[in-house]
Tab-separated table of C-alpha atoms and ligand atoms in Angstrom:
chain	number	residue	atom	x	y	z
A	44	MET	CA	-165.497	-64.938	-78.164
A	45	ALA	CA	-163.837	-65.698	-75.330
A	46	LYS	CA	-165.433	-68.759	-73.277
A	47	ASP	CA	-167.463	-67.539	-70.327
A	48	THR	CA	-167.936	-69.320	-66.860
A	49	MET	CA	-170.970	-69.839	-65.487
A	50	GLN	CA	-172.579	-71.083	-62.785
A	51	GLU	CA	-173.637	-74.681	-62.294
A	52	ILE	CA	-176.469	-76.373	-63.837
A	53	ASN	CA	-179.005	-77.577	-61.919
A	54	ILE	CA	-180.715	-81.519	-62.562
A	55	THR	CA	-184.406	-81.892	-62.101
A	56	GLN	CA	-184.640	-85.436	-63.619
A	57	VAL	CA	-188.043	-87.377	-64.585
A	58	GLU	CA	-189.138	-89.891	-61.902
A	59	ASN	CA	-190.600	-91.978	-65.163
A	60	SER	CA	-188.778	-92.321	-68.474
A	61	ARG	CA	-191.244	-91.525	-71.417
A	62	LEU	CA	-187.990	-94.119	-73.005
A	63	LYS	CA	-189.872	-97.541	-73.099
A	64	ASP	CA	-193.273	-96.368	-74.951
A	65	VAL	CA	-191.439	-94.589	-78.608
A	66	ASP	CA	-191.227	-97.230	-81.287
A	67	PHE	CA	-187.229	-95.889	-82.617
A	68	ASN	CA	-188.087	-97.845	-85.831
A	69	ASN	CA	-190.777	-96.293	-86.647
A	70	LEU	CA	-189.417	-92.735	-85.960
A	71	ASP	CA	-191.131	-89.677	-87.865
A	72	PHE	CA	-189.434	-85.903	-87.277
A	73	GLY	CA	-189.664	-84.100	-84.767
A	74	SER	CA	-193.072	-85.343	-82.999
A	75	VAL	CA	-191.620	-87.068	-79.791
A	76	PHE	CA	-189.093	-85.024	-77.448
A	77	THR	CA	-186.903	-86.732	-74.830
A	78	ASP	CA	-187.773	-86.959	-71.872
A	79	HIS	CA	-185.612	-83.850	-70.246
A	80	MET	CA	-185.238	-80.101	-71.592
A	81	MET	CA	-182.482	-77.227	-70.985
A	82	VAL	CA	-184.133	-73.124	-70.043
A	83	CYS	CA	-182.240	-70.918	-69.946
A	84	ASN	CA	-183.403	-67.354	-68.848
A	85	TYR	CA	-182.425	-64.150	-69.421
A	86	LYS	CA	-183.670	-61.508	-66.464
A	87	ASN	CA	-182.035	-58.130	-65.640
A	88	GLY	CA	-180.090	-57.541	-67.937
A	89	ALA	CA	-177.721	-61.005	-67.652
A	90	TRP	CA	-178.593	-64.440	-68.359
A	91	GLU	CA	-179.039	-67.065	-65.744
A	92	ALA	CA	-176.919	-70.879	-65.794
A	93	PRO	CA	-178.895	-72.981	-67.455
A	94	GLU	CA	-181.313	-75.798	-65.939
A	95	ILE	CA	-182.241	-79.415	-66.586
A	96	ILE	CA	-185.931	-80.185	-65.838
A	97	PRO	CA	-188.419	-82.088	-67.321
A	98	TYR	CA	-189.973	-81.941	-70.667
A	99	GLN	CA	-192.757	-79.316	-70.400
A	100	GLU	CA	-195.316	-77.042	-71.252
A	101	ILE	CA	-194.095	-73.447	-70.790
A	102	THR	CA	-196.206	-70.912	-69.425
A	103	LEU	CA	-196.526	-67.693	-70.719
A	104	ASP	CA	-198.443	-64.342	-70.058
A	105	PRO	CA	-200.316	-62.566	-72.930
A	106	SER	CA	-198.315	-59.973	-73.135
A	107	ALA	CA	-195.472	-61.837	-73.708
A	108	LYS	CA	-193.755	-60.334	-76.471
A	109	ILE	CA	-192.928	-63.330	-78.147
A	110	PHE	CA	-196.721	-63.054	-79.484
A	111	HIS	CA	-196.741	-59.546	-80.572
A	112	TYR	CA	-193.596	-58.776	-82.665
A	113	GLY	CA	-192.179	-62.148	-82.796
A	114	GLN	CA	-189.379	-61.767	-81.383
A	115	SER	CA	-187.572	-65.265	-81.798
A	116	VAL	CA	-184.594	-66.849	-83.316
A	117	PHE	CA	-183.653	-70.562	-83.034
A	118	GLU	CA	-181.477	-73.507	-84.407
A	119	GLY	CA	-181.445	-76.728	-85.865
A	120	MET	CA	-178.762	-79.596	-84.658
A	121	LYS	CA	-178.360	-83.314	-84.383
A	122	ALA	CA	-176.382	-86.031	-82.494
A	123	TYR	CA	-175.351	-89.603	-83.642
A	124	LYS	CA	-175.185	-92.529	-81.873
A	125	ASP	CA	-172.305	-94.932	-83.250
A	126	ILE	CA	-171.083	-98.090	-83.198
A	127	ASP	CA	-169.520	-97.667	-79.766
A	128	ASP	CA	-171.840	-95.939	-78.924
A	129	ALA	CA	-170.705	-92.618	-78.364
A	130	VAL	CA	-171.739	-89.717	-79.335
A	131	TRP	CA	-171.344	-86.987	-81.625
A	132	LEU	CA	-172.205	-83.259	-83.065
A	133	PHE	CA	-171.835	-82.087	-86.320
A	134	ARG	CA	-169.653	-77.865	-85.289
A	135	PRO	CA	-172.375	-77.658	-82.654
A	136	LEU	CA	-169.687	-74.123	-82.578
A	137	GLU	CA	-170.744	-72.782	-85.722
A	138	ASN	CA	-174.629	-73.627	-84.319
A	139	PHE	CA	-173.914	-70.912	-81.421
A	140	LYS	CA	-172.760	-68.917	-83.470
A	141	ARG	CA	-174.969	-68.312	-85.901
A	142	LEU	CA	-178.186	-68.075	-83.227
A	143	ASN	CA	-175.625	-65.354	-81.575
A	144	ILE	CA	-176.251	-63.973	-85.127
A	145	SER	CA	-179.753	-64.154	-85.987
A	146	SER	CA	-180.295	-62.685	-82.061
A	147	LYS	CA	-178.225	-59.847	-82.761
A	148	ARG	CA	-180.619	-58.982	-85.889
A	149	LEU	CA	-183.753	-59.172	-84.428
A	150	SER	CA	-182.369	-57.229	-81.190
A	151	ILE	CA	-182.536	-59.894	-78.743
A	152	PRO	CA	-178.812	-60.561	-76.201
A	153	GLU	CA	-175.990	-61.894	-76.634
A	154	LEU	CA	-176.081	-65.518	-75.696
A	155	PRO	CA	-172.488	-66.975	-73.473
A	156	GLU	CA	-171.061	-69.304	-75.130
A	157	ALA	CA	-170.693	-71.741	-71.540
A	158	ASN	CA	-174.854	-71.225	-71.815
A	159	PHE	CA	-175.064	-73.200	-75.239
A	160	MET	CA	-172.878	-75.630	-75.223
A	161	GLU	CA	-172.846	-76.791	-71.217
A	162	GLY	CA	-176.268	-76.809	-71.715
A	163	LEU	CA	-176.322	-78.540	-74.807
A	164	LYS	CA	-174.161	-81.297	-73.127
A	165	THR	CA	-175.899	-81.507	-69.796
A	166	LEU	CA	-178.802	-82.512	-71.164
A	167	LEU	CA	-177.858	-84.817	-74.056
A	168	GLN	CA	-176.010	-86.947	-71.386
A	169	ILE	CA	-179.169	-87.275	-69.071
A	170	ASP	CA	-181.048	-87.687	-72.177
A	171	LYS	CA	-178.186	-90.458	-73.995
A	172	ASP	CA	-180.471	-93.566	-74.324
A	173	TRP	CA	-182.984	-91.052	-76.373
A	174	ILE	CA	-179.978	-90.864	-79.256
A	175	PRO	CA	-181.001	-93.590	-82.289
A	176	LYS	CA	-178.862	-96.155	-83.674
A	177	ILE	CA	-180.678	-96.612	-86.539
A	178	GLU	CA	-178.844	-96.425	-89.744
A	179	GLY	CA	-180.204	-92.627	-91.012
A	180	SER	CA	-181.439	-91.720	-88.115
A	181	SER	CA	-180.799	-88.772	-84.880
A	182	LEU	CA	-181.596	-86.910	-82.393
A	183	TYR	CA	-182.591	-83.287	-83.529
A	184	ILE	CA	-181.576	-80.652	-81.685
A	185	ARG	CA	-183.676	-77.512	-81.342
A	186	PRO	CA	-181.831	-74.423	-79.546
A	187	PHE	CA	-184.377	-71.846	-79.595
A	188	ILE	CA	-184.482	-68.325	-77.951
A	189	PHE	CA	-188.238	-66.074	-77.849
A	190	ALA	CA	-188.636	-62.569	-76.401
A	191	SER	CA	-190.642	-63.771	-72.541
A	192	GLY	CA	-190.285	-60.003	-70.979
A	193	LYS	CA	-194.192	-58.479	-70.590
A	194	GLY	CA	-196.093	-55.541	-72.102
A	195	PHE	CA	-197.995	-54.505	-75.626
A	196	HIS	CA	-194.899	-51.556	-76.116
A	197	ALA	CA	-193.770	-52.104	-79.567
A	198	SER	CA	-189.898	-52.434	-78.474
A	199	PRO	CA	-187.981	-55.448	-76.789
A	200	ALA	CA	-188.035	-57.710	-74.165
A	201	ASP	CA	-186.841	-56.966	-71.065
A	202	GLU	CA	-186.945	-60.919	-70.424
A	203	TYR	CA	-185.836	-63.917	-72.793
A	204	LYS	CA	-186.138	-67.697	-72.435
A	205	PHE	CA	-183.911	-69.587	-74.527
A	206	ILE	CA	-185.092	-73.600	-74.316
A	207	ILE	CA	-183.376	-76.642	-75.540
A	208	ALA	CA	-185.390	-79.222	-76.510
A	209	CYS	CA	-184.784	-82.610	-78.995
A	210	ALA	CA	-186.178	-85.058	-80.638
A	211	PRO	CA	-185.255	-88.432	-81.724
A	212	SER	CA	-186.499	-88.334	-85.101
A	213	GLY	CA	-185.638	-91.107	-88.827
A	214	ALA	CA	-185.077	-89.304	-92.377
A	215	TYR	CA	-186.542	-85.728	-93.460
A	216	PHE	CA	-188.151	-85.984	-96.562
A	217	SER	CA	-189.254	-89.756	-98.708
A	218	GLY	CA	-189.223	-89.915	-101.905
A	219	LYS	CA	-189.510	-87.655	-105.455
A	220	VAL	CA	-189.082	-83.691	-104.416
A	221	SER	CA	-190.538	-81.739	-107.028
A	222	VAL	CA	-190.685	-77.923	-106.773
A	223	LEU	CA	-191.654	-74.806	-107.913
A	224	ILE	CA	-189.310	-72.264	-109.646
A	225	GLU	CA	-191.793	-69.061	-107.548
A	226	GLU	CA	-192.213	-65.747	-109.288
A	227	LYS	CA	-194.467	-64.046	-107.030
A	228	TYR	CA	-193.651	-64.530	-103.073
A	229	SER	CA	-190.231	-63.739	-101.687
A	230	ARG	CA	-188.762	-65.592	-98.276
A	231	SER	CA	-186.282	-62.793	-97.825
A	232	ALA	CA	-185.521	-59.485	-98.483
A	233	ASN	CA	-182.142	-57.010	-99.164
A	234	GLY	CA	-181.812	-55.748	-95.591
A	235	GLY	CA	-184.011	-57.536	-94.946
A	236	VAL	CA	-183.418	-60.840	-91.886
A	237	GLY	CA	-183.544	-63.977	-94.527
A	238	PHE	CA	-179.643	-64.428	-93.381
A	239	ALA	CA	-181.002	-65.162	-89.161
A	240	LYS	CA	-183.244	-68.459	-88.381
A	241	ALA	CA	-186.114	-65.833	-87.141
A	242	GLY	CA	-189.260	-67.808	-86.343
A	243	GLY	CA	-191.621	-65.133	-88.944
A	244	ASN	CA	-188.905	-66.494	-92.467
A	245	TYR	CA	-190.954	-69.315	-91.576
A	246	ALA	CA	-194.117	-68.662	-91.279
A	247	GLY	CA	-193.672	-66.067	-94.104
A	248	GLN	CA	-193.553	-68.859	-96.277
A	249	PHE	CA	-195.698	-71.482	-95.209
A	250	TYR	CA	-198.314	-69.463	-97.676
A	251	PRO	CA	-196.208	-69.681	-100.428
A	252	THR	CA	-195.619	-73.260	-100.075
A	253	GLN	CA	-199.091	-74.612	-99.816
A	254	LEU	CA	-200.510	-72.831	-102.987
A	255	ALA	CA	-196.888	-75.124	-104.098
A	256	ILE	CA	-198.793	-78.324	-102.786
A	257	ASP	CA	-201.560	-78.421	-103.779
A	258	LYS	CA	-200.240	-77.331	-107.564
A	259	GLY	CA	-198.514	-80.416	-106.849
A	260	TYR	CA	-195.258	-80.276	-105.918
A	261	ASN	CA	-192.818	-80.319	-102.405
A	262	GLN	CA	-192.135	-77.427	-101.871
A	263	VAL	CA	-190.646	-73.740	-103.143
A	264	ILE	CA	-187.459	-72.046	-105.024
A	265	TRP	CA	-187.189	-68.905	-103.656
A	266	THR	CA	-185.958	-66.389	-105.973
A	267	ASP	CA	-184.601	-62.761	-105.185
A	268	ASP	CA	-187.168	-60.202	-104.441
A	269	ASN	CA	-185.331	-57.917	-107.164
A	270	THR	CA	-186.600	-59.310	-110.377
A	271	HIS	CA	-187.225	-63.800	-108.993
A	272	GLU	CA	-184.330	-63.881	-111.532
A	273	TYR	CA	-181.452	-65.017	-109.397
A	274	ILE	CA	-181.925	-68.914	-108.102
A	275	GLU	CA	-182.144	-68.587	-104.086
A	276	GLU	CA	-182.744	-71.771	-101.935
A	277	ALA	CA	-184.401	-74.284	-101.604
A	278	GLY	CA	-188.107	-74.741	-99.074
A	279	ALA	CA	-185.525	-74.193	-95.798
A	280	MET	CA	-182.654	-75.046	-97.465
A	281	ASN	CA	-179.677	-74.609	-100.048
A	282	ILE	CA	-179.540	-75.140	-102.515
A	283	PHE	CA	-177.230	-77.109	-105.811
A	284	ILE	CA	-177.372	-76.836	-108.842
A	285	ARG	CA	-175.011	-79.780	-111.028
A	286	ILE	CA	-174.381	-78.089	-114.822
A	287	ASN	CA	-172.880	-80.888	-116.687
A	288	ASP	CA	-169.891	-81.574	-113.863
A	289	THR	CA	-169.885	-78.007	-112.326
A	290	LEU	CA	-171.830	-77.837	-108.984
A	291	ILE	CA	-173.408	-74.035	-108.605
A	292	THR	CA	-174.369	-72.683	-105.093
A	293	GLY	CA	-175.260	-68.780	-104.343
A	294	PRO	CA	-172.706	-67.001	-102.225
A	295	THR	CA	-174.530	-66.240	-99.036
A	296	SER	CA	-176.322	-62.856	-98.547
A	297	ASP	CA	-178.593	-60.699	-96.349
A	298	ARG	CA	-181.310	-62.846	-97.991
A	299	ILE	CA	-179.855	-66.658	-97.545
A	300	LEU	CA	-179.272	-68.608	-94.599
A	301	ASP	CA	-175.637	-69.342	-94.604
A	302	GLY	CA	-176.055	-72.997	-94.010
A	303	ILE	CA	-173.314	-75.326	-91.979
A	304	THR	CA	-174.644	-77.918	-95.041
A	305	ARG	CA	-173.666	-76.080	-97.431
A	306	LYS	CA	-170.335	-74.178	-96.457
A	307	SER	CA	-168.952	-78.963	-95.410
A	308	ILE	CA	-170.130	-80.015	-99.006
A	309	ILE	CA	-168.673	-77.143	-100.589
A	310	ASP	CA	-165.571	-78.084	-98.555
A	311	ILE	CA	-166.154	-82.401	-99.395
A	312	ALA	CA	-166.709	-81.657	-102.967
A	313	LYS	CA	-163.384	-79.427	-103.809
A	314	ASP	CA	-162.245	-82.214	-101.737
A	315	GLU	CA	-163.771	-84.845	-104.280
A	316	ASN	CA	-161.793	-82.291	-107.024
A	317	ILE	CA	-165.187	-81.713	-107.740
A	318	ASN	CA	-165.371	-77.982	-109.575
A	319	VAL	CA	-167.904	-76.120	-107.089
A	320	GLU	CA	-168.805	-72.210	-108.053
A	321	ILE	CA	-170.315	-70.513	-105.562
A	322	ARG	CA	-172.332	-67.347	-107.760
A	323	LYS	CA	-175.251	-66.800	-108.999
A	324	ILE	CA	-177.008	-68.338	-110.885
A	325	THR	CA	-180.727	-67.403	-112.728
A	326	VAL	CA	-183.854	-69.392	-113.763
A	327	LYS	CA	-182.890	-69.048	-117.112
A	328	GLU	CA	-178.996	-70.432	-117.051
A	329	VAL	CA	-180.891	-73.821	-115.208
A	330	VAL	CA	-184.311	-73.557	-117.764
A	331	ASP	CA	-181.712	-73.108	-120.242
A	332	ALA	CA	-179.712	-76.255	-119.048
A	333	ALA	CA	-182.028	-78.205	-118.406
A	334	ASN	CA	-183.923	-77.507	-122.463
A	335	ASN	CA	-180.441	-78.578	-123.264
A	336	GLY	CA	-179.211	-80.992	-121.699
A	337	SER	CA	-176.693	-80.177	-119.398
A	338	LEU	CA	-178.680	-79.793	-116.357
A	339	LYS	CA	-177.748	-83.296	-114.484
A	340	GLU	CA	-179.248	-82.378	-110.632
A	341	MET	CA	-180.760	-79.755	-108.479
A	342	PHE	CA	-180.718	-81.045	-104.245
A	343	GLY	CA	-180.955	-79.308	-101.519
A	344	ALA	CA	-178.594	-78.827	-97.833
A	345	GLY	CA	-179.242	-78.993	-94.667
A	346	THR	CA	-179.423	-80.179	-91.394
A	347	ALA	CA	-182.419	-82.183	-91.076
A	348	ALA	CA	-182.559	-83.886	-94.505
A	349	VAL	CA	-178.919	-82.963	-94.825
A	350	VAL	CA	-179.203	-83.506	-99.146
A	351	SER	CA	-182.937	-84.050	-100.415
A	352	PRO	CA	-182.672	-84.879	-104.654
A	353	ILE	CA	-184.534	-82.620	-106.580
A	354	SER	CA	-186.505	-85.002	-109.053
A	355	GLY	CA	-187.817	-81.932	-111.418
A	356	PHE	CA	-188.787	-78.407	-111.250
A	357	GLY	CA	-192.283	-76.441	-112.847
A	358	PHE	CA	-191.804	-72.528	-113.875
A	359	LYS	CA	-194.091	-70.639	-116.308
A	360	ASN	CA	-196.292	-73.491	-116.378
A	361	GLN	CA	-193.944	-75.947	-117.475
A	362	ASP	CA	-192.911	-79.225	-115.594
A	363	TYR	CA	-189.167	-79.541	-116.315
A	364	ASP	CA	-187.614	-83.366	-114.915
A	365	LEU	CA	-184.485	-84.046	-113.835
A	366	PRO	CA	-182.439	-86.703	-115.443
A	367	GLU	CA	-181.875	-90.396	-113.042
A	368	PHE	CA	-178.402	-91.508	-112.734
A	369	GLU	CA	-176.218	-93.248	-110.338
A	370	ASN	CA	-173.071	-92.068	-108.482
A	371	THR	CA	-174.752	-89.111	-107.910
A	372	TYR	CA	-172.775	-85.575	-107.157
A	373	ALA	CA	-175.996	-85.829	-104.344
A	374	SER	CA	-175.966	-89.333	-103.279
A	375	ARG	CA	-171.551	-88.718	-102.766
A	376	LEU	CA	-172.057	-85.765	-100.961
A	377	LYS	CA	-174.645	-86.905	-98.588
A	378	LYS	CA	-172.547	-90.633	-97.698
A	379	ARG	CA	-169.079	-88.212	-96.948
A	380	ILE	CA	-171.109	-85.613	-94.880
A	381	THR	CA	-173.002	-88.380	-92.854
A	382	ASP	CA	-170.539	-90.930	-92.903
A	383	ILE	CA	-168.133	-87.819	-90.975
A	384	GLN	CA	-171.496	-86.851	-88.655
A	385	THR	CA	-171.377	-90.467	-87.705
A	386	ASN	CA	-168.328	-91.287	-87.481
A	387	LYS	CA	-168.098	-94.310	-90.217
A	388	SER	CA	-164.203	-92.150	-91.626
A	389	GLU	CA	-161.948	-90.291	-91.582
A	390	ASP	CA	-162.844	-86.588	-90.010
A	391	LYS	CA	-159.757	-85.251	-91.599
A	392	PHE	CA	-161.341	-81.269	-91.456
A	393	GLY	CA	-162.116	-81.170	-87.714
A	394	TRP	CA	-165.874	-80.860	-87.643
A	395	ARG	CA	-166.567	-84.281	-85.036
A	396	TYR	CA	-166.962	-83.236	-81.670
A	397	LYS	CA	-167.237	-85.707	-78.596
A	398	LEU	CA	-170.023	-85.364	-76.394
B	493	PLP	C1	-183.866	-71.535	-95.153
B	493	PLP	C2	-182.849	-71.899	-94.322
B	493	PLP	N1	-181.764	-72.249	-95.763
B	493	PLP	C3	-180.174	-73.198	-95.256
B	493	PLP	C4	-180.891	-74.322	-93.951
B	493	PLP	C5	-179.667	-75.039	-93.838
B	493	PLP	O1	-178.725	-74.798	-93.075
B	493	PLP	P1	-177.969	-76.162	-92.050
B	493	PLP	O2	-176.896	-76.552	-93.209
B	493	PLP	O3	-177.290	-75.263	-91.208
B	493	PLP	O4	-178.589	-77.013	-90.749
B	493	PLP	C6	-182.100	-73.453	-92.959
B	493	PLP	C7	-181.958	-74.737	-91.971
B	493	PLP	O5	-181.593	-74.636	-91.216
B	493	PLP	C8	-182.972	-72.798	-93.128
B	493	PLP	O6	-184.215	-72.732	-92.459
């Protein structure tokens, strides 16, 4: 898409920063917010210039269509600070493109690249001191768009808000992650919105995930809605399965999010001379591999957790443990991708983006 020109970004800074109140050594994920946020409105058929304002609550009309028809999409990305205090993003244009792919599916007007990139860069410059430097920590960035236009009529809104808010964050998961292979519920369907980062997709996951938690698991492995025979995603992450020395992940589709971590991991794994297969994989193949000892690893991949190793899974009232060993693909690939993200290693793929 062409780079659009845009009016100047108005900036209103906070009088007193909250930065001094934050304990950067004890950050959890996504619950402390930086001093500022970026807001960009869609009105009268066009996106206006972004504004940077102090982080604050927003007021909406009770009939705003987001509340009734769920017209909302979002992204998740991170900023990292290296030892020289330089700030890096990871493939930010992929997030921009995916936001518009999601918007299109939800009938939300397409956002110009300049509003996304210039708004994001200006916000990060202003809140730069909030980007953690501690190993494993980063600034989690949440761009989102929702229908702020009014009316109970079930149709797309005429007004939208695009906001970027940021949260300095520690590691997403800690400890072992055990998962339940889902046999009844689905997060997405053919022809649906599973490939979009639409808010409602996540609302629909909460209940089945809670049922799995009640049974003692941490997450759900989503299977295809039609047969529940194929493995699709792990919670809100793409999934990788290692059988013997082959790394397998399902092809993206209507039902599977085209994860930026997923496609980066595929490229890094190939670069490591790991045999990668992008193909459908059945639950039966995974259960058989667990039974005959060829199932070596399963892990989720996504921006928040980066790579999240799975310690075992449940299926049809039976639990299967994965082996524990050193130098796993998960640990190797996680190190390679985080070293690129945090400017600790060469970036042969050209993924890093300097602020
Ligand atoms: C459903 C789903 N799958 C996969 C991912 C991983 O995508 P990415 O690596 O771009 O964060 C996410 C998170 O964004 C997600 O919500």
